[in-house]
Tab-separated table of C-alpha atoms in Angstrom:
chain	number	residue	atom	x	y	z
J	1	UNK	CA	157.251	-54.406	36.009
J	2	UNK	CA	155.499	-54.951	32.974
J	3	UNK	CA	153.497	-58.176	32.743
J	4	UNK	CA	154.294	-60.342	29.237
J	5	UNK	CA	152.226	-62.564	27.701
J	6	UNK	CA	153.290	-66.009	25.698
J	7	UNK	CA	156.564	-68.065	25.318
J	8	UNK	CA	159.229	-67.667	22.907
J	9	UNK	CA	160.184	-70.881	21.062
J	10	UNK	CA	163.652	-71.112	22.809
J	11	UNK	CA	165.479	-74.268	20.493
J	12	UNK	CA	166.773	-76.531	23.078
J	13	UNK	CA	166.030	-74.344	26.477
J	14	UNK	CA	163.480	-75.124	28.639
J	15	UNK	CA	160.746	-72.022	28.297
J	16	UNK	CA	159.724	-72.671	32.240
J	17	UNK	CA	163.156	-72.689	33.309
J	18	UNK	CA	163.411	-68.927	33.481
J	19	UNK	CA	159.393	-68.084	34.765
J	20	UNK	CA	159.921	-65.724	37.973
J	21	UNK	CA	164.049	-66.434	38.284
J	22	UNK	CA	165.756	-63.590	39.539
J	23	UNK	CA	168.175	-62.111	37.444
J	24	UNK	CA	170.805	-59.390	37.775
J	25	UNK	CA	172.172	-57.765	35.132
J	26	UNK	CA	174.870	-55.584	35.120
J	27	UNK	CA	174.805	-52.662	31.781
J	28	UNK	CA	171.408	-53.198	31.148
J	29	UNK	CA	170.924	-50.015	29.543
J	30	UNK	CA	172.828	-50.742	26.710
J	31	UNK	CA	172.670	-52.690	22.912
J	32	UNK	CA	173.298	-56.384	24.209
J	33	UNK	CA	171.906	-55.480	27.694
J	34	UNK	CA	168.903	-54.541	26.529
J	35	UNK	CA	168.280	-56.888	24.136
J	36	UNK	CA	168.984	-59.778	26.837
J	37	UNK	CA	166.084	-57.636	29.202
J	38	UNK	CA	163.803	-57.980	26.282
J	39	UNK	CA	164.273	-62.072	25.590
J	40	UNK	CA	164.282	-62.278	29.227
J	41	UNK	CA	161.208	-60.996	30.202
J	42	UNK	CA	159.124	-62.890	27.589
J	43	UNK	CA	159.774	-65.433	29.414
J	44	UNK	CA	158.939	-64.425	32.726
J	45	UNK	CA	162.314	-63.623	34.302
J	46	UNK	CA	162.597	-61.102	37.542
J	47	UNK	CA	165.489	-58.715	36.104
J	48	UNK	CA	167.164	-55.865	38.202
J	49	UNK	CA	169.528	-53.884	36.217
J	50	UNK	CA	172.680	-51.795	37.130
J	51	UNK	CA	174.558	-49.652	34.907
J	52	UNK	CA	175.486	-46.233	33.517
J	53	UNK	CA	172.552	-44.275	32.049
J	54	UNK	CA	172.662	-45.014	28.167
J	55	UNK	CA	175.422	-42.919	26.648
J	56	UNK	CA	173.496	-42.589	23.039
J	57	UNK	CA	170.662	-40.694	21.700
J	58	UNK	CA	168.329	-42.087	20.194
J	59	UNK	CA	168.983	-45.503	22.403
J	60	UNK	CA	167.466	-49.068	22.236
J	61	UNK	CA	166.577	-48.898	25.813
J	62	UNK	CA	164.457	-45.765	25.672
J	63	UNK	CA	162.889	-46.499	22.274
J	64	UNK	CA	161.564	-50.097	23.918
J	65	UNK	CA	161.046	-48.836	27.258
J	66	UNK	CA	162.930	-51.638	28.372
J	67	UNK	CA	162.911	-49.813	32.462
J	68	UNK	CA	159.475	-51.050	32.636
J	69	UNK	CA	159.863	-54.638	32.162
J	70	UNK	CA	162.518	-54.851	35.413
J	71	UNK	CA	161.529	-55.174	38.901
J	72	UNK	CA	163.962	-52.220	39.467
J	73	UNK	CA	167.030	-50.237	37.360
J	74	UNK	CA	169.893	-48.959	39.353
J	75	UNK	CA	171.677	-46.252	37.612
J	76	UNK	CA	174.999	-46.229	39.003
J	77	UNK	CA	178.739	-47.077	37.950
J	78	UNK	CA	180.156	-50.283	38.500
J	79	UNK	CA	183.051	-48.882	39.698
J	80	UNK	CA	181.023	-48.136	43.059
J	81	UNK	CA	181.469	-51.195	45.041
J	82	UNK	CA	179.514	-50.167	48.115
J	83	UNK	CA	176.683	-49.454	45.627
J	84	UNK	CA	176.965	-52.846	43.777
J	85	UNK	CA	177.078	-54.816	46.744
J	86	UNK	CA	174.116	-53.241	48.146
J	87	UNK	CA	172.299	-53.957	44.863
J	88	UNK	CA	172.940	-57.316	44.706
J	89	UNK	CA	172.263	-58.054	47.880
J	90	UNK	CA	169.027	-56.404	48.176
J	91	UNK	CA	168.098	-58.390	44.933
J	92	UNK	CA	169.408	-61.493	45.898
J	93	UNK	CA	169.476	-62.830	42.639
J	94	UNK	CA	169.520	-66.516	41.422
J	95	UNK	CA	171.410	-65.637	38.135
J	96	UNK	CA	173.990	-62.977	37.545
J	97	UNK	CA	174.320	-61.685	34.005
J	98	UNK	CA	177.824	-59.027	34.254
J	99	UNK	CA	178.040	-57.023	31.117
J	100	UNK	CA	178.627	-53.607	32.262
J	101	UNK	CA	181.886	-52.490	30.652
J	102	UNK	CA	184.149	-49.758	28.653
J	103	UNK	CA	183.276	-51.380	25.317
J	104	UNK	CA	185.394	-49.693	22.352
J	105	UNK	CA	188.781	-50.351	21.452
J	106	UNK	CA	189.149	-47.073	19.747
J	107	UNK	CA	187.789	-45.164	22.892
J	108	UNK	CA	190.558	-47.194	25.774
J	109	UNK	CA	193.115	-45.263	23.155
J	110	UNK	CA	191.258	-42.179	24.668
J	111	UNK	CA	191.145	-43.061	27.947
J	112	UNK	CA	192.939	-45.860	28.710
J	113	UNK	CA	192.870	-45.352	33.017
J	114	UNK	CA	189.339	-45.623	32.701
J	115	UNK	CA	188.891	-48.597	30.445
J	116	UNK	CA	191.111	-50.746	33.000
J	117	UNK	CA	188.932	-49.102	35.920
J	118	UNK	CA	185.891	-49.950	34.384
J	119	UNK	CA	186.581	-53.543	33.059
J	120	UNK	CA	189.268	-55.127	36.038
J	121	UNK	CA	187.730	-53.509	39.182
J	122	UNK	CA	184.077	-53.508	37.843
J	123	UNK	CA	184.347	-57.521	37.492
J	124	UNK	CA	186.391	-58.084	40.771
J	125	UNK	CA	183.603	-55.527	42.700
J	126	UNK	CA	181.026	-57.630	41.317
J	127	UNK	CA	182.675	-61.108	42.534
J	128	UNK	CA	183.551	-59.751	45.944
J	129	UNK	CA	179.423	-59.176	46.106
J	130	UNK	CA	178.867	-62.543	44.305
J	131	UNK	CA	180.455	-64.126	47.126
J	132	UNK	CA	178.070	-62.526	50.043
J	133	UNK	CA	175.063	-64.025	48.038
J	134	UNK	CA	174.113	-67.395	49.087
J	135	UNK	CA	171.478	-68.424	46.647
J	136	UNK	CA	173.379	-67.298	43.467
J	137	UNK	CA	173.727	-70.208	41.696
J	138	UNK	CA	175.357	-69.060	38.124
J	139	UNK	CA	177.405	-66.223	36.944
J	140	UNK	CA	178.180	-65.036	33.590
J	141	UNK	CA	181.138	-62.604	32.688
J	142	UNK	CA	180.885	-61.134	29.514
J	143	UNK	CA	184.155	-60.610	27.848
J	144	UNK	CA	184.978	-60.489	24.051
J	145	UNK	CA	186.622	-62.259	21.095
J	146	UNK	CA	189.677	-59.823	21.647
J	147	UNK	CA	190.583	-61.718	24.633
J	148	UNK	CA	193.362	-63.872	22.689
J	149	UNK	CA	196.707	-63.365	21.842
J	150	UNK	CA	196.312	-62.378	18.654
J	151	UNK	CA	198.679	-64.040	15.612
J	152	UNK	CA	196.713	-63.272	12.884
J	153	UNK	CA	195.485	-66.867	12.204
J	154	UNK	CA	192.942	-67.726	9.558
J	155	UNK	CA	191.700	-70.277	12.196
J	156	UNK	CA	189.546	-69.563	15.236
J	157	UNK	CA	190.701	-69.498	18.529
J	158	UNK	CA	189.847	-72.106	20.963
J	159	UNK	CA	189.092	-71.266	25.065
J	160	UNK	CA	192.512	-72.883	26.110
J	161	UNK	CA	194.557	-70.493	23.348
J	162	UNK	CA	196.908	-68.121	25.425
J	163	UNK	CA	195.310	-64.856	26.341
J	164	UNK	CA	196.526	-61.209	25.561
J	165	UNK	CA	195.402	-58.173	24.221
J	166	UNK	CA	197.410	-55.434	22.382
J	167	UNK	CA	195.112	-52.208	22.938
J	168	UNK	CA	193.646	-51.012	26.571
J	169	UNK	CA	190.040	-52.222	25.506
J	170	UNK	CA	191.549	-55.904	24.537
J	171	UNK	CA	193.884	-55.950	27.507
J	172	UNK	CA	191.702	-55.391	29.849
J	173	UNK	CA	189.119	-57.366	29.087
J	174	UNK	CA	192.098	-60.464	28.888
J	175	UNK	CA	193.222	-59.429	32.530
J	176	UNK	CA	188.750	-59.491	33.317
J	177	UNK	CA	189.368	-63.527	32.221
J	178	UNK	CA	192.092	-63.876	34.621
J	179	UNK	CA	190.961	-62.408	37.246
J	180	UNK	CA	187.351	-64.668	36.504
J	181	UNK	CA	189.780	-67.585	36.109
J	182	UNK	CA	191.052	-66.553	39.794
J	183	UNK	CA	187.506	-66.393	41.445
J	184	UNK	CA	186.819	-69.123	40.247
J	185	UNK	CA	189.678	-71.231	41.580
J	186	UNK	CA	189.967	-69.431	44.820
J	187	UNK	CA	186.308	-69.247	46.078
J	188	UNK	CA	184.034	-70.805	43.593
J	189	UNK	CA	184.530	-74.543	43.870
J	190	UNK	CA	181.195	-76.133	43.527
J	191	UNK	CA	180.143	-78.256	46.177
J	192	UNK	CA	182.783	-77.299	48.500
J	193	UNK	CA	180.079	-76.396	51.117
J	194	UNK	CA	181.041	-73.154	51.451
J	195	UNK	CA	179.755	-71.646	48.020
J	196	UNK	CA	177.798	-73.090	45.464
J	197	UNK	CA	178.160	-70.301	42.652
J	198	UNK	CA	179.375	-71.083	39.212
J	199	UNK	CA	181.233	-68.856	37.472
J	200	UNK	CA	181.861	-68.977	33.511
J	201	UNK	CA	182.841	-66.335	30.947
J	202	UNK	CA	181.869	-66.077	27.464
J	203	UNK	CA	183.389	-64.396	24.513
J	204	UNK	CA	181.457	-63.569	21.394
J	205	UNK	CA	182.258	-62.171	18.126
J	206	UNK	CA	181.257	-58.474	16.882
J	207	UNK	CA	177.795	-58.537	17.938
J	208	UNK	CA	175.581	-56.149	15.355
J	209	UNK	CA	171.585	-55.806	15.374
J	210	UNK	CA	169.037	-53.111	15.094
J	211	UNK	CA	169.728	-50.668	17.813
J	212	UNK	CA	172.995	-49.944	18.144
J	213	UNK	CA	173.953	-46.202	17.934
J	214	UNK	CA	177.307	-47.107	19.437
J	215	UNK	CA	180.296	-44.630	17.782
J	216	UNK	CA	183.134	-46.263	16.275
J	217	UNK	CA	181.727	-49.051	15.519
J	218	UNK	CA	181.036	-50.560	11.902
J	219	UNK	CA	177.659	-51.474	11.444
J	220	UNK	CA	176.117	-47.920	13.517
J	221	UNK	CA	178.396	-45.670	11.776
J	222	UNK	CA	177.122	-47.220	8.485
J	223	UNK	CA	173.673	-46.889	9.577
J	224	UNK	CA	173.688	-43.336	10.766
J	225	UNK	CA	175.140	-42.118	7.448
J	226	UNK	CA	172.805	-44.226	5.653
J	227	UNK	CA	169.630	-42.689	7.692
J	228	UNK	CA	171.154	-38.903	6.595
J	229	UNK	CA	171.974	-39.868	3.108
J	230	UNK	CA	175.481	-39.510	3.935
J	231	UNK	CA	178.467	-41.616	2.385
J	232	UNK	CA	179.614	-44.208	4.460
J	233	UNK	CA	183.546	-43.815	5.576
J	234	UNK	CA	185.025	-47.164	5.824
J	235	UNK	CA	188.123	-47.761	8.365
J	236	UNK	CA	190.295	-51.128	7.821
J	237	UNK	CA	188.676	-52.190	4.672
J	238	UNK	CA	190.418	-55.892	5.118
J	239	UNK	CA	190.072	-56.510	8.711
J	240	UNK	CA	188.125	-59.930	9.295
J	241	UNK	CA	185.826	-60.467	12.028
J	242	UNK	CA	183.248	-63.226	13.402
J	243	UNK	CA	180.065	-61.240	12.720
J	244	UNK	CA	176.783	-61.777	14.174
J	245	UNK	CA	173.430	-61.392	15.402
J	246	UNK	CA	173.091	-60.125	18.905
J	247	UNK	CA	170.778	-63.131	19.928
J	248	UNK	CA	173.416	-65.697	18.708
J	249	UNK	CA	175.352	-64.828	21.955
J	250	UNK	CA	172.437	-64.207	23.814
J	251	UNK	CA	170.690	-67.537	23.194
J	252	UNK	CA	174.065	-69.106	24.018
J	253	UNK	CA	174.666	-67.066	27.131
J	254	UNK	CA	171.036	-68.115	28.321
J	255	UNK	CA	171.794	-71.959	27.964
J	256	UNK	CA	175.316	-71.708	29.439
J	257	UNK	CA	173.392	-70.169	32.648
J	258	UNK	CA	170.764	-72.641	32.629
J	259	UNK	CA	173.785	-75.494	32.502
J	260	UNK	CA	175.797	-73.721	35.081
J	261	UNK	CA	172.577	-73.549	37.617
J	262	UNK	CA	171.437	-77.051	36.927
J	263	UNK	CA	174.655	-78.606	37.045
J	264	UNK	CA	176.761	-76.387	38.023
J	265	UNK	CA	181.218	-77.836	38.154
J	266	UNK	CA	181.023	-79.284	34.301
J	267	UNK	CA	179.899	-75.935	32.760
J	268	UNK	CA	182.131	-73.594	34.925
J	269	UNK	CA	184.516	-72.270	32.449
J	270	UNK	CA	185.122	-70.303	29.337
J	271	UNK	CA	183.384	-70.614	26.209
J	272	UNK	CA	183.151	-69.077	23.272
J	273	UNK	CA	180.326	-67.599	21.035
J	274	UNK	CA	180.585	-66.999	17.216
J	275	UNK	CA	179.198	-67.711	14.254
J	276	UNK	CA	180.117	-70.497	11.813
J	277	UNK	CA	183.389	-69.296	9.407
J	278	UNK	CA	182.033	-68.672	6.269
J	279	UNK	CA	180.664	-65.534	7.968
J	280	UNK	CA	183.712	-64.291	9.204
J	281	UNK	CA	184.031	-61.152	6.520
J	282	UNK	CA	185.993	-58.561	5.819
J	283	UNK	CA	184.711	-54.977	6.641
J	284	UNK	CA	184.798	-53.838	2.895
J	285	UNK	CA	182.466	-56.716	2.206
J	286	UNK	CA	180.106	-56.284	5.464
J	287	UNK	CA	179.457	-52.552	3.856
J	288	UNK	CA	178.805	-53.554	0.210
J	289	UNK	CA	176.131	-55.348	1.169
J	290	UNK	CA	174.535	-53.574	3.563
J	291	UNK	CA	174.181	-51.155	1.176
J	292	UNK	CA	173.063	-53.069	-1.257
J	293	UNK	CA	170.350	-54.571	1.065
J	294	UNK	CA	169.460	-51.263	2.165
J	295	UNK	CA	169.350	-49.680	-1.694
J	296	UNK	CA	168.458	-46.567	-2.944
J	297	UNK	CA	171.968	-44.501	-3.779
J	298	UNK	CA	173.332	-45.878	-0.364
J	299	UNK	CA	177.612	-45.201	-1.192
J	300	UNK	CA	180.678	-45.778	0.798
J	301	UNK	CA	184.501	-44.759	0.453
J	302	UNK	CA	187.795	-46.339	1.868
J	303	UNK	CA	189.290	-44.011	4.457
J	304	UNK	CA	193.217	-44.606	3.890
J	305	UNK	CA	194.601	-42.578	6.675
J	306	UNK	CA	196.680	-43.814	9.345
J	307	UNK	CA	194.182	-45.743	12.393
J	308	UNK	CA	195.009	-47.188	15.927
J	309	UNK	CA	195.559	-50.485	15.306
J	310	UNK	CA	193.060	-53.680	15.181
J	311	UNK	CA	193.843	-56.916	14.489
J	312	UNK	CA	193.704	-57.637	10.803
J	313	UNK	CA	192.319	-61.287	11.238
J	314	UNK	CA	190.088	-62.813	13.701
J	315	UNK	CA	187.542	-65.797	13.972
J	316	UNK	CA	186.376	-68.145	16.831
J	317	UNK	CA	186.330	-71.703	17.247
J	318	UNK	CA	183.075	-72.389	18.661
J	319	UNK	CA	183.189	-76.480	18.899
J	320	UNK	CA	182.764	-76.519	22.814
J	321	UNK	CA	179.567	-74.885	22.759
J	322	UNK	CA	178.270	-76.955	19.428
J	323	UNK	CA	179.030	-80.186	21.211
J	324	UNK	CA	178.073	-79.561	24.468
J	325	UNK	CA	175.308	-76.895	24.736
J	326	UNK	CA	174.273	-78.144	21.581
J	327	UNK	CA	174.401	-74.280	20.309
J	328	UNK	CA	174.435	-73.364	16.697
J	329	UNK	CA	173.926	-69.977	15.036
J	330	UNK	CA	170.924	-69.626	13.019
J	331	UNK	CA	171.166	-66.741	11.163
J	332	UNK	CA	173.942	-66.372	8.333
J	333	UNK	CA	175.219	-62.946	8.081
J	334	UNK	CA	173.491	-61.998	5.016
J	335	UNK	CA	170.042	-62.683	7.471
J	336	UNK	CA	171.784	-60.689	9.775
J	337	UNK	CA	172.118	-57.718	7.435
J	338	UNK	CA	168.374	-58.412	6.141
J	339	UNK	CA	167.107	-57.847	9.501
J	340	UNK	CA	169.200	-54.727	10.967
J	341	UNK	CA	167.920	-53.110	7.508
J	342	UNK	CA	164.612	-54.453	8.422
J	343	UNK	CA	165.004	-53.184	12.034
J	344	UNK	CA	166.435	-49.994	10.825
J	345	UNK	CA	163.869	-49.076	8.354
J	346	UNK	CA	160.850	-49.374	10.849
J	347	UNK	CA	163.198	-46.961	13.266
J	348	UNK	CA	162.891	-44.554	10.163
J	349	UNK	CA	159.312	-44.701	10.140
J	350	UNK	CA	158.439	-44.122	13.558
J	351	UNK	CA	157.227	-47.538	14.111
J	352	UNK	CA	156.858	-49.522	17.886
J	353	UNK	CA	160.137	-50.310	18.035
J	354	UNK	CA	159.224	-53.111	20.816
J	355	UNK	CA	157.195	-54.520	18.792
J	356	UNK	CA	159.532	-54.587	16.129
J	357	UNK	CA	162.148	-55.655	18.675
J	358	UNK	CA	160.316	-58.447	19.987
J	359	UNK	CA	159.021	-59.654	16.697
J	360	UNK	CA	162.564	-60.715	15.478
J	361	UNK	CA	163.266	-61.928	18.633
J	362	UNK	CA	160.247	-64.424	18.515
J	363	UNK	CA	161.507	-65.454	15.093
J	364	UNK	CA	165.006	-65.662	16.027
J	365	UNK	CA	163.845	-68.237	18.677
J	366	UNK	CA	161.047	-69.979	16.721
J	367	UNK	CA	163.639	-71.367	14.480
């Protein structure tokens, strides 16, 4: 592993808190996964990693060499449960970060079997190995804002709001929560002297930075035409989503786990991760101006064919983790835009992209 130098201004977490903790986390090789690796390390985490090889090329892992900050990588699927178990337990981690998952709603249309595979079994295999590990002190499933049963509110949904899911993707990751809620209630009870894991999950808005060459999604599609001078095709011009930074959830992942291995009972639950609502935007207006902030003749054109659905309307209510994490977003999503562009740009001109990487994540956390 790659040894890192200096601390990252981390708001209200404690920078020491993390210095040689072993984490494990599960799709490392991908946008948020890396990302996570990156903040991690700076501060002097122990990461193993465990997931697919990434599925993009370019990638954010490859471009920031991100295998060389972990003690080890395991490339394998999380459907393997012989393999995951024998991961873990080799690793014997204090922290478990699971984020390994089928991650596109338009893709579960595709394959559907898979998606439910991937996102129900790859959670349970991972608690079945949680439970063999008897220093693990926090786990984190990573879910999504699609979790809820979606009415088409123009108010956020809270963690108690009934859960559902109308596409495979959104489904799935509903029946993940369940089956988290069931673990949780089944074999980790804190301080019942058998197991002293706890076990949260977190949902977060769509998450968008510099690095993302998912397909399907918004903000890489836009990008990717942008870099080849293309015109940008927009799908579901007046769907609203919770945009934001990657680090937003990140950061707020990172105190939840430092709150669930401190104190463990009070924090074991769900929580939610988005940013404040004037930045829940519609589509049409995310790509106006990201092409304005990215300028030259950058165009774009509505797309009026028939599409699998989406929900329409969407936003989180993120008052549990205000009041007690004390988490707040800190970039708007204008910033946001600003530094994908920014991020983007230096991609374009063949620039270190860990440095680049790391720079906005030491200003993210300066703040």
């Amino acid at each position: 592993m790659e040894m890192l130098h200096g601390k990252i201004g981390v708001r209200t977490m404690n920078n020491h808190f993390w210095h040689n903790k072993k984490v494990f986390i599960t799709g490392h090789t991908g946008f948020k996964g890396s990302w996570l690796v990156m903040t991690l390390a700076k501060l002097g985490a122990k990461i193993t990693g465990y997931s697919l090889a990434p599925n993009t090329s370019p990638n954010l892992y490859s471009l920031c060499k991100v295998e060389e900050l972990l003690e080890k990588s395991y490339i394998a699927d999380i459907r393997d449960q012989k393999q995951i178990e024998s991961a873990i337990e080799e690793s014997c981690p204090d922290i478990i970060f699971h984020m390994a998952a089928q991650p596109l709603v338009r893709e579960s249309y595709l394959a559907p079997r898979e998606t439910f595979e991937v996102n129900i079994m790859g959670t349970i295999n991972i608690l079945e190995a949680a439970r063999k590990v008897k220093n693990l002190k926090a786990l984190i499933n990573i879910t999504t804002d699609k979790v809820y049963d979606n009415k088409e509110w123009h108010w956020g949904y809270r963690e108690n709001e009934p859960l559902g899911g109308h596409d495979p993707y959104s489904s799935s990751k509903a029946c993940s929560e369940l089956v988290t809620q069931a673990y949780r209630n089944s074999f980790f009870e804190v301080n019942d002297g058998v197991n002293n894991l706890a076990l949260a999950s977190v949902r977060a808005g769509n998450v968008i930075g510099g690095g993302d060459w998912a397909k399907d999604r918004l903000i890489p599609d836009c990008l990717t035409s942008l870099l080849s001078n293309k015109e940008i095709i927009v799908r579901n011009p007046s769907s609203v989503r919770p945009w934001q930074h990657v680090l937003e959830p990140l950061s707020g992942y990172m105190m939840l786990a430092e709150k669930l291995y401190l104190e463990g009972a009070k924090y074991a639950s769900a929580w939610n991760f988005g940013p404040a609502d004037t930045d829940a935007k519609p589509v049409d207006w995310i790509v106006k101006k990201l092409c304005e902030t990215w300028g030259s003749d950058a165009k774009y054109v509505i797309n009026d064919s028939q599409q699998p659905h989406e929900a329409t309307y969407l936003k989180l209510d993120c008052s549990k983790a205000n009041t007690e994490l004390n988490w707040n977003s800190k970039w708007n999503i204008q910033s946001t835009l600003i530094k994908i562009v920014e991020w983007t740009k230096a991609y374009e001109n063949n620039s270190d992209m860990r440095e680049m990487t790391y720079n906005q994540i030491e200003e993210y956390f300066s703040m």
